[in-house]
XYZ file of C-alpha atoms in Angstrom:
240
model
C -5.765 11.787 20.716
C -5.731 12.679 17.194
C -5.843 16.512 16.059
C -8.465 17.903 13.749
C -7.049 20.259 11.558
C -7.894 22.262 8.569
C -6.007 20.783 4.956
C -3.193 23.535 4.785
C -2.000 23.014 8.589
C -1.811 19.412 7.804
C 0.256 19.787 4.339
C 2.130 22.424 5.928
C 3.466 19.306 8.235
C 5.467 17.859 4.891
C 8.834 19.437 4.352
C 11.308 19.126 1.126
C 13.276 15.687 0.779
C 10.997 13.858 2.878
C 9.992 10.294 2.264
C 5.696 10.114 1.991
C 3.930 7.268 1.660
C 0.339 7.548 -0.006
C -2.722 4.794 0.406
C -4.716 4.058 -2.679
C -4.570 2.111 -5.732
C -5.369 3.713 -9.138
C -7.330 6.892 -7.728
C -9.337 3.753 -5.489
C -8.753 4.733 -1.609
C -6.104 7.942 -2.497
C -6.578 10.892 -0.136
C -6.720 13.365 -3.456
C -7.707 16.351 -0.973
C -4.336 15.983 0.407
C -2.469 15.328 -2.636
C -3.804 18.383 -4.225
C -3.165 20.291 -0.828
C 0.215 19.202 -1.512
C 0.631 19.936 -5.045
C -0.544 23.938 -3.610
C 2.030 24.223 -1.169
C 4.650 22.996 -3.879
C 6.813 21.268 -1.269
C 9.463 19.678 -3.892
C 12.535 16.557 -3.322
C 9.989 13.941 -2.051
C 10.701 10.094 -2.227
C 7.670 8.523 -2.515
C 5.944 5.361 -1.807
C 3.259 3.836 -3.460
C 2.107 0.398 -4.854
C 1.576 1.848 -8.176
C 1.193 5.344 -9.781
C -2.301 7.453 -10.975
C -5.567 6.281 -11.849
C -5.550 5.785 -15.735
C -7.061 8.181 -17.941
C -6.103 11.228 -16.732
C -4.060 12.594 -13.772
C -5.137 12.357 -10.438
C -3.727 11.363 -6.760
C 0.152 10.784 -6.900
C 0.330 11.250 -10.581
C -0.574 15.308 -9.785
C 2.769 15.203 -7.940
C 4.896 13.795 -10.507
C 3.180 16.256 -12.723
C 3.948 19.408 -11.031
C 7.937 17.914 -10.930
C 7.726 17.477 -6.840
C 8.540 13.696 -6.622
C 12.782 13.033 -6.845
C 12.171 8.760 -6.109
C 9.066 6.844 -6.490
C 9.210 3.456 -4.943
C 6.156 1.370 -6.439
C 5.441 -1.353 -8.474
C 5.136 0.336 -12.048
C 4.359 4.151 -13.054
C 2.493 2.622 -16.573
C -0.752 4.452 -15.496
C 0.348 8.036 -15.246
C 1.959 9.918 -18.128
C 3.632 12.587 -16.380
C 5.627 9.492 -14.121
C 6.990 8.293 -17.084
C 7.993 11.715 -18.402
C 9.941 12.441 -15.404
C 11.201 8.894 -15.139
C 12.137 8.896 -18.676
C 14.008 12.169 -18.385
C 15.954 11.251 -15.467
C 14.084 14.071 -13.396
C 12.679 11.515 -11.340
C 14.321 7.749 -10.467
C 11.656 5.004 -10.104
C 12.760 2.295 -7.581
C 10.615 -0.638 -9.426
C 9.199 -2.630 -6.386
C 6.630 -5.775 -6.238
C 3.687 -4.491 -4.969
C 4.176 -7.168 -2.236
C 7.623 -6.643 -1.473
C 6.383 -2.643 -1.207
C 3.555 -3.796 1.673
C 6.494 -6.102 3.289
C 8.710 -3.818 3.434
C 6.240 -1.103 5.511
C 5.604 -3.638 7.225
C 9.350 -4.407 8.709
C 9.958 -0.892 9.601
C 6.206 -0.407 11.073
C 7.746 -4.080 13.286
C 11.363 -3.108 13.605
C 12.666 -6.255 11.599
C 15.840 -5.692 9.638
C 14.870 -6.408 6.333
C 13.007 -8.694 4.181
C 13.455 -11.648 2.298
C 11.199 -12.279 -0.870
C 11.835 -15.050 -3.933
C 10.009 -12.098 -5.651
C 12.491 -10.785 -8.665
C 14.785 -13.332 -8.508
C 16.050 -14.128 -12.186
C 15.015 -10.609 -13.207
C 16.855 -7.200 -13.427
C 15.897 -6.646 -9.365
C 19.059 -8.622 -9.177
C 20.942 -6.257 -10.668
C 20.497 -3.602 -7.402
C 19.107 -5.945 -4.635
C 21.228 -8.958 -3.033
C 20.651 -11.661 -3.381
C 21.515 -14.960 -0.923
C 20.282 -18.245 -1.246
C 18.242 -19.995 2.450
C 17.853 -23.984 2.427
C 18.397 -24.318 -1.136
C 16.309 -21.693 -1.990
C 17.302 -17.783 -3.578
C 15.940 -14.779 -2.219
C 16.120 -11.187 -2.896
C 17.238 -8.380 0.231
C 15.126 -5.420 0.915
C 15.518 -2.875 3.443
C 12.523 -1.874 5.911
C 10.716 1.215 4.109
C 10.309 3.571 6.405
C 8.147 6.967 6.093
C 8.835 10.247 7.394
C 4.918 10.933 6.438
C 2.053 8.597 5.639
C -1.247 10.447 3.930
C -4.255 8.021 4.237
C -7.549 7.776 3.258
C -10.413 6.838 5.119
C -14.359 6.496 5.277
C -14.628 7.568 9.196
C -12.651 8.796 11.441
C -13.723 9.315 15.016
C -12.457 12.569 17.322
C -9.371 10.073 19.033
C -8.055 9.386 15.473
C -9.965 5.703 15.335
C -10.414 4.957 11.467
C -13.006 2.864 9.500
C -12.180 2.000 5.891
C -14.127 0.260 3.544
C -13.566 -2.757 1.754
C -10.966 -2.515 -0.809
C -9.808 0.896 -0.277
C -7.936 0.116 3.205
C -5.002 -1.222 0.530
C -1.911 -0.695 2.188
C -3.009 1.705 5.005
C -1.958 0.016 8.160
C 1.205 -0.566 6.568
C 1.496 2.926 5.953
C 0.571 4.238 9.389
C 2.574 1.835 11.017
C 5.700 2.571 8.849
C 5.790 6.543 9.819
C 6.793 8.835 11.948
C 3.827 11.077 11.186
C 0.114 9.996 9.976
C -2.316 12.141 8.659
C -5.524 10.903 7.405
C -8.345 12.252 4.795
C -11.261 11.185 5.852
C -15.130 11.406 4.574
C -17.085 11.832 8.151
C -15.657 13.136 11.354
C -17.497 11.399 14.147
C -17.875 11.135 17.866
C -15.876 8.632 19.776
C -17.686 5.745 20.286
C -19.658 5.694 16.984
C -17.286 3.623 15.042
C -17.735 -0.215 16.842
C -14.741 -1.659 18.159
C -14.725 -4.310 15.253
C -14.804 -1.788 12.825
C -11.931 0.015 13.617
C -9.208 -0.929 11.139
C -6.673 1.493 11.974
C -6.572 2.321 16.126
C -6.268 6.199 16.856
C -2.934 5.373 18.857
C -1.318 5.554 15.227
C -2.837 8.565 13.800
C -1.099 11.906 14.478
C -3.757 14.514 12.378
C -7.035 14.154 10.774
C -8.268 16.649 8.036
C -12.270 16.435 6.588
C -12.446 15.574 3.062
C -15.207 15.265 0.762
C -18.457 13.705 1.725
C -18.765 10.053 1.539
C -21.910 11.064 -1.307
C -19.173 14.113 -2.765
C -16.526 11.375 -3.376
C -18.845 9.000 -4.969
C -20.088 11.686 -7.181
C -16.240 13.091 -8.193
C -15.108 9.476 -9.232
C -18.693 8.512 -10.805
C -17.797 11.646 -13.088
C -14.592 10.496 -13.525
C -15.607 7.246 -14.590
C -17.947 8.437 -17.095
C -15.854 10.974 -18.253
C -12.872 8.634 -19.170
C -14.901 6.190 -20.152
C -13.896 3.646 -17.508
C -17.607 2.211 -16.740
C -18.406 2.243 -20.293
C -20.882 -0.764 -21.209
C -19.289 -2.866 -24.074
């Protein structure tokens, strides 16, 4: 059974020089309660792994980490979205190990399975060559990646139930079961703590045999609220 704890206990579980991976994409599905925990407790050396970096506009999620100098490696896609990523990355305080989104979820997935690596034609013919190996498979060349695994996964979700059972909605489950598969330790965000039993069978997308601690975020209607005013405030859902 999953433990309910407060939001310090739960950050306090993340030591310096471990590997984290963080769900989301572009603010979308990010357990920011945790991230900002985080960024408190000032826990420094992390590597860690994302499919890409902040939501754009202004600096929120992972891109609060890179901007309080805590992140040493980033393994994601691209850091284009957050300003402070490409300061660090830029000024060789932080290295960026430039990933395919889907070769990031593949490789979760390998350690989460226990396969020994994975073999993508994704990259081949561009600089990935230049720091992956590459072998060639009935006439065909692939790229080598090793599993990624987590010392630390931080997930967001819309329900979690009091044995660690999560619902997530729609789009924002993104690479969550990947995540909580690929580590050691799983601690989840979530909107609503409920009793068990009062998330169906068929909507559980993550089963509470994976999750290790569950903290209470925002309200489902406080979220919607905090990114609405976001939105507005960037000017992301402005009407052309």
């Amino acid at each position: 059974m999953a433990k309910i704890v407060e939001l310090k206990e739960a950050v306090s579980l993340i030591k310096e020089g471990q590997t984290v991976g963080i769900s989301g994409f572009l603010g979308v599905g990010e357990p920011l309660e945790l991230i900002e925990g985080l960024v408190e407790q000032g826990t420094k050396d992390l590597t860690l792994a994302s499919v890409v970096t902040a939501y754009p506009g202004k600096e929120i999620g992972v891109g609060r980490l890179c901007e309080n100098q805590q992140v040493k490696k980033y393994i994601a896609a691209h850091v284009g979205t957050s300003p402070s990523a490409q300061k660090e990355y830029f000024s060789g305080n932080m290295e960026v190990e430039f990933t395919p989104m889907g070769t990031v979820v593949e490789r979760l997935h390998a350690a989460g399975a226990g396969l020994g690596a994975v073999l993508t034609p994704t990259g081949v013919g561009t600089i990935l060559e230049e720091t992956q190996e590459k072998i060639t498979r009935n006439g065909r060349e692939y790229l080598i990646y090793d599993p990624l695994k987590l010392d630390v996964a931080l997930i967001k979700a819309t329900k979690a139930d009091k044995y660690g059972n999560l619902y997530i909605d729609g789009t924002t489950k993104n690479i969550s079961l990947q995540l909580a598969l690929a580590a050691d330790v799983v601690i989840v965000e979530t909107n609503e703590i409920v009793e068990i039993g009062e998330i169906a069978p068929d909507d559980v997308y993550i089963p509470g045999i994976l999750v290790d601690y569950v903290v209470q975020g925002l309200t489902r209607e406080e979220h919607n609220k905090m990114m609405g005013d976001l939105w507005s405030e960037t000017n992301r859902l402005a009407v052309r």
